mmCIF file of C-alpha atoms in Angstrom:
data_model
loop_
_atom_site.group_PDB
_atom_site.id
_atom_site.type_symbol
_atom_site.label_atom_id
_atom_site.label_comp_id
_atom_site.label_asym_id
_atom_site.label_seq_id
_atom_site.Cartn_x
_atom_site.Cartn_y
_atom_site.Cartn_z
ATOM 1 C CA MET A 65 -80.958 -46.323 -21.059
ATOM 2 C CA ALA A 66 -82.704 -49.274 -18.754
ATOM 3 C CA TRP A 67 -83.526 -52.301 -21.316
ATOM 4 C CA ASP A 68 -86.627 -53.983 -21.044
ATOM 5 C CA ASP A 69 -87.647 -57.510 -21.700
ATOM 6 C CA SER A 70 -89.853 -55.839 -24.911
ATOM 7 C CA GLY A 71 -88.662 -56.549 -28.337
ATOM 8 C CA ARG A 72 -87.593 -53.281 -28.379
ATOM 9 C CA GLY A 73 -85.494 -54.361 -26.137
ATOM 10 C CA LYS A 74 -83.477 -57.347 -28.357
ATOM 11 C CA ASP A 75 -83.979 -55.109 -31.133
ATOM 12 C CA LYS A 76 -81.025 -52.162 -29.159
ATOM 13 C CA ASP A 77 -78.835 -54.246 -28.187
ATOM 14 C CA PRO A 78 -75.093 -53.327 -28.774
ATOM 15 C CA TRP A 79 -73.431 -56.304 -28.740
ATOM 16 C CA GLY A 80 -75.776 -58.346 -30.804
ATOM 17 C CA THR A 81 -76.756 -60.670 -28.335
ATOM 18 C CA GLY A 82 -80.218 -60.734 -29.025
ATOM 19 C CA GLY A 83 -82.907 -61.653 -25.759
ATOM 20 C CA ASP A 84 -79.545 -63.509 -24.647
ATOM 21 C CA GLN A 85 -78.127 -61.525 -20.888
ATOM 22 C CA GLY A 86 -75.504 -64.326 -20.776
ATOM 23 C CA PRO A 87 -71.949 -61.646 -20.677
ATOM 24 C CA PRO A 88 -71.264 -60.373 -24.160
ATOM 25 C CA ASP A 89 -68.938 -62.000 -26.498
ATOM 26 C CA LEU A 90 -65.587 -60.482 -26.445
ATOM 27 C CA ASP A 91 -64.246 -61.727 -29.976
ATOM 28 C CA GLU A 92 -67.287 -61.083 -31.819
ATOM 29 C CA ALA A 93 -66.545 -57.432 -30.170
ATOM 30 C CA LEU A 94 -63.617 -56.668 -31.755
ATOM 31 C CA ARG A 95 -64.825 -58.121 -34.834
ATOM 32 C CA LYS A 96 -67.495 -55.681 -34.833
ATOM 33 C CA LEU A 97 -65.160 -52.476 -34.428
ATOM 34 C CA GLN A 98 -62.880 -53.732 -36.961
ATOM 35 C CA GLY A 99 -65.614 -53.576 -39.640
ATOM 36 C CA GLN A 100 -66.566 -50.801 -38.759
ATOM 37 C CA LEU A 101 -62.800 -49.383 -38.612
ATOM 38 C CA SER A 102 -62.942 -51.416 -41.653
ATOM 39 C CA GLY A 103 -65.662 -49.372 -42.923
ATOM 40 C CA ILE A 104 -64.446 -45.755 -42.742
ATOM 41 C CA PHE A 105 -60.993 -46.199 -43.960
ATOM 42 C CA GLY A 106 -62.292 -48.850 -46.437
ATOM 43 C CA ARG A 107 -63.825 -47.667 -50.746
ATOM 44 C CA GLY A 108 -66.591 -50.229 -50.853
ATOM 45 C CA GLY A 109 -67.886 -52.974 -49.317
ATOM 46 C CA GLY A 110 -66.378 -56.095 -50.376
ATOM 47 C CA GLY A 111 -62.411 -57.052 -49.802
ATOM 48 C CA GLY A 112 -62.727 -55.518 -46.621
ATOM 49 C CA ALA A 113 -60.994 -58.040 -44.638
ATOM 50 C CA LYS A 114 -57.760 -57.447 -48.169
ATOM 51 C CA ARG A 115 -58.058 -53.932 -47.408
ATOM 52 C CA SER A 116 -57.664 -53.736 -43.258
ATOM 53 C CA GLY A 117 -54.410 -55.905 -43.563
ATOM 54 C CA GLY A 118 -53.074 -52.676 -45.940
ATOM 55 C CA ILE A 119 -54.728 -50.429 -44.102
ATOM 56 C CA ASN A 120 -53.019 -51.476 -41.537
ATOM 57 C CA LEU A 121 -49.806 -52.018 -42.627
ATOM 58 C CA SER A 122 -49.542 -48.272 -44.113
ATOM 59 C CA VAL A 123 -50.232 -46.878 -40.542
ATOM 60 C CA PHE A 124 -47.565 -48.453 -38.734
ATOM 61 C CA GLY A 125 -44.949 -47.239 -41.230
ATOM 62 C CA ILE A 126 -46.288 -43.552 -40.924
ATOM 63 C CA ALA A 127 -46.174 -44.065 -37.579
ATOM 64 C CA ILE A 128 -42.684 -45.616 -37.332
ATOM 65 C CA ALA A 129 -41.668 -42.489 -40.418
ATOM 66 C CA VAL A 130 -43.329 -39.735 -38.034
ATOM 67 C CA LEU A 131 -41.246 -41.260 -34.926
ATOM 68 C CA ALA A 132 -38.163 -41.590 -37.076
ATOM 69 C CA LEU A 133 -38.516 -38.170 -37.313
ATOM 70 C CA GLY A 134 -39.314 -36.300 -34.799
ATOM 71 C CA TYR A 135 -36.695 -39.425 -32.839
ATOM 72 C CA GLY A 136 -34.137 -36.949 -35.035
ATOM 73 C CA PHE A 137 -35.315 -33.461 -34.859
ATOM 74 C CA TRP A 138 -35.150 -34.262 -30.548
ATOM 75 C CA GLY A 139 -31.154 -34.559 -31.233
ATOM 76 C CA LEU A 140 -31.040 -31.310 -33.169
ATOM 77 C CA TYR A 141 -29.834 -29.002 -30.889
ATOM 78 C CA GLN A 142 -27.020 -25.846 -30.982
ATOM 79 C CA VAL A 143 -24.021 -24.692 -28.854
ATOM 80 C CA ASP A 144 -23.583 -21.266 -29.164
ATOM 81 C CA GLN A 145 -20.435 -18.890 -29.565
ATOM 82 C CA GLN A 146 -19.281 -18.176 -26.564
ATOM 83 C CA GLU A 147 -20.468 -21.832 -25.404
ATOM 84 C CA ARG A 148 -18.781 -25.644 -25.432
ATOM 85 C CA GLY A 149 -20.341 -28.734 -25.522
ATOM 86 C CA VAL A 150 -19.405 -31.769 -23.932
ATOM 87 C CA VAL A 151 -20.642 -35.472 -25.172
ATOM 88 C CA PHE A 152 -21.687 -38.000 -22.641
ATOM 89 C CA ARG A 153 -22.688 -41.544 -23.789
ATOM 90 C CA PHE A 154 -24.455 -44.236 -22.027
ATOM 91 C CA GLY A 155 -23.127 -41.935 -18.873
ATOM 92 C CA GLU A 156 -18.942 -41.697 -20.824
ATOM 93 C CA VAL A 157 -18.255 -38.807 -21.152
ATOM 94 C CA ARG A 158 -16.721 -38.515 -25.239
ATOM 95 C CA ASP A 159 -12.691 -36.550 -25.714
ATOM 96 C CA GLU A 160 -14.071 -33.679 -28.671
ATOM 97 C CA VAL A 161 -15.574 -30.983 -26.983
ATOM 98 C CA VAL A 162 -18.403 -30.185 -29.045
ATOM 99 C CA LEU A 163 -17.974 -26.409 -31.557
ATOM 100 C CA PRO A 164 -20.749 -23.777 -31.507
ATOM 101 C CA GLY A 165 -22.411 -24.022 -34.648
ATOM 102 C CA LEU A 166 -25.510 -26.967 -35.403
ATOM 103 C CA HIS A 167 -24.706 -30.161 -34.062
ATOM 104 C CA TRP A 168 -26.764 -33.609 -33.382
ATOM 105 C CA ASN A 169 -26.289 -36.471 -31.575
ATOM 106 C CA PRO A 170 -28.569 -39.526 -31.120
ATOM 107 C CA PRO A 171 -31.285 -38.924 -28.215
ATOM 108 C CA ILE A 172 -31.270 -41.269 -25.510
ATOM 109 C CA ILE A 173 -28.282 -42.659 -25.969
ATOM 110 C CA ASP A 174 -25.868 -39.151 -25.972
ATOM 111 C CA ARG A 175 -26.641 -36.469 -22.440
ATOM 112 C CA VAL A 176 -24.572 -32.831 -24.032
ATOM 113 C CA GLU A 177 -23.593 -30.751 -21.408
ATOM 114 C CA ARG A 178 -23.526 -26.809 -22.361
ATOM 115 C CA VAL A 179 -20.481 -25.104 -20.896
ATOM 116 C CA ASN A 180 -19.235 -21.247 -21.438
ATOM 117 C CA VAL A 181 -16.407 -20.379 -21.310
ATOM 118 C CA THR A 182 -15.679 -17.484 -22.293
ATOM 119 C CA ARG A 183 -18.151 -15.236 -19.177
ATOM 120 C CA VAL A 184 -16.036 -14.026 -16.710
ATOM 121 C CA ASN A 185 -16.770 -15.420 -13.243
ATOM 122 C CA ASP A 186 -17.049 -14.702 -9.865
ATOM 123 C CA HIS A 187 -15.781 -15.196 -6.436
ATOM 124 C CA GLU A 188 -16.485 -13.463 -3.297
ATOM 125 C CA HIS A 189 -14.160 -14.908 0.121
ATOM 126 C CA GLN A 190 -14.779 -13.157 3.095
ATOM 127 C CA ALA A 191 -11.758 -14.750 6.118
ATOM 128 C CA LEU A 192 -10.152 -14.016 9.130
ATOM 129 C CA MET A 193 -6.146 -14.392 8.763
ATOM 130 C CA LEU A 194 -3.407 -14.627 11.505
ATOM 131 C CA THR A 195 -0.116 -13.023 10.242
ATOM 132 C CA GLU A 196 3.471 -13.917 11.005
ATOM 133 C CA ASP A 197 3.893 -11.459 13.489
ATOM 134 C CA GLU A 198 0.479 -12.819 14.959
ATOM 135 C CA ASN A 199 -1.728 -10.249 14.215
ATOM 136 C CA ILE A 200 -5.239 -10.743 12.838
ATOM 137 C CA VAL A 201 -6.562 -9.086 9.674
ATOM 138 C CA ASP A 202 -9.424 -9.667 8.427
ATOM 139 C CA ILE A 203 -9.705 -9.729 4.373
ATOM 140 C CA GLY A 204 -12.135 -9.174 1.883
ATOM 141 C CA MET A 205 -11.970 -10.115 -1.783
ATOM 142 C CA THR A 206 -11.874 -11.161 -5.317
ATOM 143 C CA VAL A 207 -11.499 -13.441 -7.973
ATOM 144 C CA GLN A 208 -12.508 -13.721 -10.935
ATOM 145 C CA TYR A 209 -11.941 -16.425 -13.088
ATOM 146 C CA VAL A 210 -12.776 -18.046 -16.286
ATOM 147 C CA ILE A 211 -13.638 -21.758 -17.713
ATOM 148 C CA ASP A 212 -10.606 -23.263 -19.479
ATOM 149 C CA ASN A 213 -11.514 -26.992 -19.983
ATOM 150 C CA PRO A 214 -14.940 -27.619 -20.383
ATOM 151 C CA VAL A 215 -14.829 -31.189 -19.862
ATOM 152 C CA ASP A 216 -12.055 -31.413 -16.887
ATOM 153 C CA TYR A 217 -14.722 -28.412 -15.118
ATOM 154 C CA LEU A 218 -17.647 -31.146 -15.603
ATOM 155 C CA VAL A 219 -15.616 -34.440 -14.747
ATOM 156 C CA LYS A 220 -12.975 -34.154 -12.766
ATOM 157 C CA VAL A 221 -14.811 -32.300 -9.684
ATOM 158 C CA LYS A 222 -17.658 -33.138 -8.225
ATOM 159 C CA ASN A 223 -18.078 -29.284 -7.246
ATOM 160 C CA PRO A 224 -16.617 -27.130 -8.668
ATOM 161 C CA LEU A 225 -17.505 -23.858 -6.538
ATOM 162 C CA VAL A 226 -16.663 -25.067 -3.693
ATOM 163 C CA SER A 227 -13.505 -26.757 -5.061
ATOM 164 C CA ILE A 228 -12.810 -22.528 -5.825
ATOM 165 C CA ASP A 229 -13.318 -21.733 -2.861
ATOM 166 C CA HIS A 230 -12.045 -24.509 -0.420
ATOM 167 C CA ALA A 231 -8.510 -23.353 -2.676
ATOM 168 C CA THR A 232 -9.102 -19.475 -2.691
ATOM 169 C CA GLU A 233 -8.838 -19.798 1.796
ATOM 170 C CA SER A 234 -5.977 -22.238 1.729
ATOM 171 C CA ALA A 235 -3.944 -19.947 -0.245
ATOM 172 C CA LEU A 236 -4.825 -17.433 0.687
ATOM 173 C CA ARG A 237 -3.822 -18.509 3.849
ATOM 174 C CA HIS A 238 -0.507 -19.365 3.350
ATOM 175 C CA VAL A 239 0.647 -16.449 2.450
ATOM 176 C CA VAL A 240 -0.872 -13.876 4.700
ATOM 177 C CA GLY A 241 0.653 -16.171 7.876
ATOM 178 C CA SER A 242 3.743 -15.775 5.645
ATOM 179 C CA SER A 243 2.983 -12.126 5.843
ATOM 180 C CA THR A 244 3.449 -9.469 8.717
ATOM 181 C CA MET A 245 0.119 -6.974 9.386
ATOM 182 C CA ASP A 246 1.494 -3.317 8.111
ATOM 183 C CA LEU A 247 2.248 -5.582 3.963
ATOM 184 C CA VAL A 248 -1.015 -6.606 4.283
ATOM 185 C CA ILE A 249 -2.303 -3.596 5.215
ATOM 186 C CA THR A 250 -0.944 -1.277 3.501
ATOM 187 C CA GLU A 251 1.837 -1.122 0.072
ATOM 188 C CA GLY A 252 1.908 -5.278 0.183
ATOM 189 C CA ARG A 253 -1.610 -5.637 -1.253
ATOM 190 C CA ALA A 254 -1.309 -5.230 -4.853
ATOM 191 C CA ALA A 255 2.017 -7.974 -4.780
ATOM 192 C CA LEU A 256 -0.319 -10.487 -1.681
ATOM 193 C CA GLY A 257 -2.699 -9.982 -5.178
ATOM 194 C CA THR A 258 -0.440 -11.328 -6.914
ATOM 195 C CA GLU A 259 1.063 -14.187 -5.496
ATOM 196 C CA VAL A 260 -2.827 -15.604 -4.542
ATOM 197 C CA GLN A 261 -3.435 -15.810 -7.593
ATOM 198 C CA GLU A 262 0.330 -17.513 -8.688
ATOM 199 C CA ARG A 263 -0.624 -21.281 -5.488
ATOM 200 C CA LEU A 264 -4.430 -20.766 -6.357
ATOM 201 C CA GLN A 265 -3.863 -21.479 -10.633
ATOM 202 C CA ASN A 266 -1.506 -24.614 -9.263
ATOM 203 C CA TYR A 267 -3.893 -25.882 -6.628
ATOM 204 C CA LEU A 268 -6.733 -25.090 -9.108
ATOM 205 C CA ASN A 269 -4.253 -27.371 -11.386
ATOM 206 C CA VAL A 270 -3.581 -30.058 -9.062
ATOM 207 C CA TYR A 271 -7.140 -30.875 -8.680
ATOM 208 C CA GLU A 272 -7.589 -30.819 -12.403
ATOM 209 C CA THR A 273 -11.408 -28.636 -12.232
ATOM 210 C CA GLY A 274 -10.372 -26.758 -15.642
ATOM 211 C CA ILE A 275 -10.557 -23.830 -14.128
ATOM 212 C CA LEU A 276 -8.574 -20.009 -15.093
ATOM 213 C CA VAL A 277 -7.640 -17.634 -12.257
ATOM 214 C CA SER A 278 -7.640 -14.054 -14.540
ATOM 215 C CA THR A 279 -7.032 -12.117 -11.660
ATOM 216 C CA VAL A 280 -7.481 -11.556 -8.480
ATOM 217 C CA ASN A 281 -8.355 -8.277 -6.759
ATOM 218 C CA ILE A 282 -7.869 -7.460 -2.544
ATOM 219 C CA ASP A 283 -11.119 -5.352 -1.665
ATOM 220 C CA GLU A 284 -10.751 -4.578 2.050
ATOM 221 C CA SER A 285 -7.558 -5.632 4.005
ATOM 222 C CA GLY A 286 -7.465 -4.335 7.680
ATOM 223 C CA PRO A 287 -7.941 -5.008 11.672
ATOM 224 C CA PRO A 288 -11.103 -6.719 12.468
ATOM 225 C CA GLN A 289 -13.802 -3.736 13.609
ATOM 226 C CA GLN A 290 -13.648 -5.454 17.425
ATOM 227 C CA VAL A 291 -10.368 -3.625 17.511
ATOM 228 C CA GLN A 292 -10.321 -0.761 14.802
ATOM 229 C CA GLU A 293 -10.163 2.053 18.002
ATOM 230 C CA ALA A 294 -6.938 0.434 19.239
ATOM 231 C CA PHE A 295 -5.602 -0.314 15.645
ATOM 232 C CA ASP A 296 -6.331 4.410 14.647
ATOM 233 C CA ASP A 297 -4.484 4.533 17.747
ATOM 234 C CA VAL A 298 -1.085 2.564 17.213
ATOM 235 C CA GLN A 299 -1.462 4.181 13.389
ATOM 236 C CA LYS A 300 -1.313 7.413 14.515
ATOM 237 C CA ALA A 301 1.385 6.718 17.370
ATOM 238 C CA LYS A 302 3.411 5.502 14.292
ATOM 239 C CA GLU A 303 2.597 8.401 11.816
ATOM 240 C CA ASP A 304 3.310 10.579 14.479
ATOM 241 C CA GLU A 305 6.693 8.781 14.866
ATOM 242 C CA ALA A 306 7.821 9.568 12.302
ATOM 243 C CA ARG A 307 7.152 12.714 12.061
ATOM 244 C CA TYR A 308 9.292 13.378 15.083
ATOM 245 C CA VAL A 309 12.193 11.271 13.334
ATOM 246 C CA ASN A 310 11.848 13.774 10.166
ATOM 247 C CA GLU A 311 11.727 16.699 12.008
ATOM 248 C CA ALA A 312 14.718 15.365 14.944
ATOM 249 C CA ASN A 313 16.428 15.160 10.479
ATOM 250 C CA ALA A 314 15.318 17.994 9.654
ATOM 251 C CA TYR A 315 16.882 20.045 12.596
ATOM 252 C CA ALA A 316 20.547 17.377 11.990
ATOM 253 C CA GLU A 317 20.904 19.335 8.547
ATOM 254 C CA GLU A 318 20.189 23.040 9.594
ATOM 255 C CA ILE A 319 21.965 22.753 13.073
ATOM 256 C CA VAL A 320 25.305 20.166 11.510
ATOM 257 C CA PRO A 321 26.330 22.323 8.777
ATOM 258 C CA LYS A 322 25.688 24.979 10.882
ATOM 259 C CA ALA A 323 27.908 23.748 13.351
ATOM 260 C CA ARG A 324 30.566 22.249 10.940
ATOM 261 C CA GLY A 325 30.777 26.151 9.991
ATOM 262 C CA ASP A 326 31.164 27.950 13.990
ATOM 263 C CA ALA A 327 33.545 25.040 13.958
ATOM 264 C CA GLN A 328 35.532 25.914 11.331
ATOM 265 C CA ARG A 329 35.840 30.115 11.610
ATOM 266 C CA GLN A 330 37.669 28.295 14.897
ATOM 267 C CA ILE A 331 39.444 27.173 13.675
ATOM 268 C CA GLU A 332 40.345 29.852 10.996
ATOM 269 C CA GLU A 333 40.924 32.450 14.422
ATOM 270 C CA ALA A 334 43.066 29.809 15.828
ATOM 271 C CA SER A 335 44.963 29.847 12.990
ATOM 272 C CA ALA A 336 45.130 33.735 12.973
ATOM 273 C CA TYR A 337 45.773 34.247 16.064
ATOM 274 C CA ARG A 338 48.919 31.735 15.942
ATOM 275 C CA ASP A 339 50.545 33.050 13.208
ATOM 276 C CA GLN A 340 49.806 36.584 15.210
ATOM 277 C CA VAL A 341 51.435 35.545 17.760
ATOM 278 C CA VAL A 342 53.827 34.546 16.293
ATOM 279 C CA ALA A 343 54.769 37.286 13.953
ATOM 280 C CA ARG A 344 54.712 39.030 16.999
ATOM 281 C CA ALA A 345 57.388 37.337 19.209
ATOM 282 C CA GLU A 346 59.306 36.438 15.726
ATOM 283 C CA GLY A 347 59.809 40.351 16.242
ATOM 284 C CA GLU A 348 60.019 40.935 19.401
ATOM 285 C CA ALA A 349 62.466 38.982 18.818
ATOM 286 C CA GLU A 350 64.371 40.204 15.906
ATOM 287 C CA ARG A 351 63.560 43.783 17.297
ATOM 288 C CA PHE A 352 65.528 42.251 21.164
ATOM 289 C CA SER A 353 68.016 41.167 18.920
ATOM 290 C CA LYS A 354 69.157 44.503 16.810
ATOM 291 C CA LEU A 355 69.019 46.458 20.033
ATOM 292 C CA LEU A 356 71.188 44.902 21.876
ATOM 293 C CA GLU A 357 73.893 44.909 18.879
ATOM 294 C CA GLU A 358 72.934 49.484 19.351
ATOM 295 C CA TYR A 359 73.299 48.715 23.010
ATOM 296 C CA ALA A 360 76.454 47.347 22.951
ATOM 297 C CA LEU A 361 77.122 50.120 21.081
ATOM 298 C CA ALA A 362 75.707 53.128 22.543
ATOM 299 C CA ARG A 363 74.572 51.810 25.910
ATOM 300 C CA ASP A 364 73.398 54.646 27.467
ATOM 301 C CA VAL A 365 71.975 56.503 25.536
ATOM 302 C CA THR A 366 70.053 52.908 24.875
ATOM 303 C CA ARG A 367 69.648 52.749 27.812
ATOM 304 C CA ASP A 368 67.587 56.589 28.399
ATOM 305 C CA ARG A 369 66.152 55.787 25.322
ATOM 306 C CA LEU A 370 64.114 52.184 27.166
ATOM 307 C CA TYR A 371 63.881 54.500 30.383
ATOM 308 C CA ILE A 372 62.297 56.710 27.805
ATOM 309 C CA ASP A 373 59.722 54.924 25.731
ATOM 310 C CA ALA A 374 58.825 52.871 29.105
ATOM 311 C CA ILE A 375 56.841 55.936 31.142
ATOM 312 C CA GLU A 376 55.739 57.374 27.939
ATOM 313 C CA SER A 377 54.496 54.186 27.249
ATOM 314 C CA VAL A 378 53.588 53.337 31.225
ATOM 315 C CA LEU A 379 51.646 57.244 31.869
ATOM 316 C CA SER A 380 50.331 57.354 27.913
ATOM 317 C CA GLN A 381 48.173 54.966 29.584
ATOM 318 C CA SER A 382 47.202 57.254 32.816
ATOM 319 C CA THR A 383 44.714 59.877 34.015
ATOM 320 C CA LYS A 384 46.726 61.062 37.321
ATOM 321 C CA VAL A 385 50.162 61.050 37.686
ATOM 322 C CA MET A 386 51.680 61.957 41.448
ATOM 323 C CA VAL A 387 55.606 62.882 40.956
ATOM 324 C CA ASP A 388 58.005 61.892 44.287
ATOM 325 C CA VAL A 389 60.501 64.694 44.746
ATOM 326 C CA GLU A 390 62.912 64.396 46.800
ATOM 327 C CA GLY A 391 62.859 66.759 49.724
ATOM 328 C CA GLY A 392 59.226 66.158 50.601
ATOM 329 C CA ASN A 393 56.124 68.071 48.808
ATOM 330 C CA ASN A 394 54.809 65.442 46.123
ATOM 331 C CA MET A 395 53.761 66.934 43.131
ATOM 332 C CA LEU A 396 50.288 66.108 41.275
ATOM 333 C CA TYR A 397 50.390 65.574 37.365
ATOM 334 C CA LEU A 398 47.125 65.868 34.906
ATOM 335 C CA PRO A 399 47.825 65.532 31.462
ATOM 336 C CA LEU A 400 44.857 67.369 30.226
ATOM 337 C CA ASP A 401 44.606 66.943 26.608
ATOM 338 C CA ARG A 402 44.551 63.002 28.289
ATOM 339 C CA ILE A 403 41.415 63.583 30.353
ATOM 340 C CA ALA A 404 40.102 65.464 28.173
ATOM 341 C CA ARG A 405 39.734 62.562 25.332
ATOM 342 C CA SER A 406 39.208 60.645 28.105
ATOM 343 C CA SER A 407 35.667 62.011 28.641
ATOM 344 C CA GLY A 408 34.986 62.646 25.639
ATOM 345 C CA LEU A 409 35.833 66.689 25.619
ATOM 346 C CA GLY A 410 37.223 68.878 22.668
ATOM 347 C CA GLY A 411 37.036 71.801 21.205
ATOM 348 C CA SER A 412 36.512 75.634 22.013
ATOM 349 C CA ASP A 413 32.626 74.463 23.099
ATOM 350 C CA SER A 414 34.748 72.196 26.757
ATOM 351 C CA ALA A 415 37.275 75.079 28.107
ATOM 352 C CA ASN A 416 34.636 75.278 30.915
ATOM 353 C CA ASP A 417 34.275 71.929 31.388
ATOM 354 C CA ILE A 418 39.039 71.334 31.134
ATOM 355 C CA ARG A 419 38.748 74.890 33.184
ATOM 356 C CA GLN A 420 36.198 73.135 36.012
ATOM 357 C CA LEU A 421 38.894 69.989 36.884
ATOM 358 C CA VAL A 422 41.484 72.130 36.696
ATOM 359 C CA ASP A 423 39.994 73.460 39.620
ATOM 360 C CA ASP A 424 38.798 70.311 41.180
ATOM 361 C CA ALA A 425 42.707 69.007 41.059
ATOM 362 C CA LEU A 426 44.000 72.142 42.647
ATOM 363 C CA SER A 427 41.241 71.782 45.596
ATOM 364 C CA GLU A 428 41.452 68.238 45.702
ATOM 365 C CA ARG A 429 45.785 68.723 46.379
ATOM 366 C CA LEU A 430 44.680 71.904 48.491
ATOM 367 C CA ASN A 431 43.325 69.938 50.958
ATOM 368 C CA THR A 432 45.977 66.848 50.854
ATOM 369 C CA THR A 433 48.076 69.432 51.740
ATOM 370 C CA ARG A 434 46.171 70.600 55.136
ATOM 371 C CA ARG A 435 45.206 67.250 55.666
ATOM 372 C CA ARG A 436 49.032 66.766 55.877
ATOM 373 C CA ASP A 437 50.093 69.866 57.417
ATOM 374 C CA SER A 438 47.111 69.188 60.284
ATOM 375 C CA ARG A 439 49.110 66.063 61.475
#
């Protein structure tokens, strides 16, 4: 609303300066504002200044009470059952740990950090490692841990996650570097995880991280992808070697007892032959001794008897016998019974065969005689 020089404009001057167009009086304006506030909170027109002072004190007291109440509620906080609280007073940590429940600490002065001490945290680690036999293996592992000391966890290290990563790397490299590749990727994986866990916990205790390692799991361990095919070939060759060795051992277990049995059998046969020869020799010697005694008693009879036995022994093994007769015409003797037995003939059905043999023998004898006469 524009102000003009008319009387209406002067009456409506909110500053009460009348027709004076100078700057308004700030003290007067403040007094009017105070009067208006006193009229609002007061109960009458008289004693305004006195009531105004009392009301101002009451308002200030109420404000102070409200602020104090708000400050008190601001300092209340709840610590869950799985948590522990660490109190920092002006940035300095207090020794006691806040247990679960409802607590109060002065705001601004104290700062409370809550730490979950029951949740199992996972830290995965993947790295290429050099083994003792100068082979490279790719190992993936998972470290499961809980926060055992919340004060150390928050205060002693700047970044606990970075610390556990570095400690895991160091522990794993130390253990893998002192093991062979076959042990790392086959039957030694369980022992590898246990040894890494023990060494990792020692490192974390030295760093005072407040972390307790519960489990170390070796998820995978093997050669890098770039040499996987070559590694598979080596493993196949080792399996073939083991198979051939097992087959050789099985063959040895089969053939050795058999060879031992044959050797024992030959030894027994040789022993039996030795006993037989010795017994025969002893018997011949005993027979000769007795024969010598008989020969001393009757030489002619014994000599003839020996001659007859010798001739009988010789002729019994022959199928044809030539008899030298003095004065010529040697005679051929044919033992037909020996011929029949040696030829497999016998009985009444073989008569014709025997007759044929006799005819053949006579024919051969006649031809021999004619050839001799013709000469």
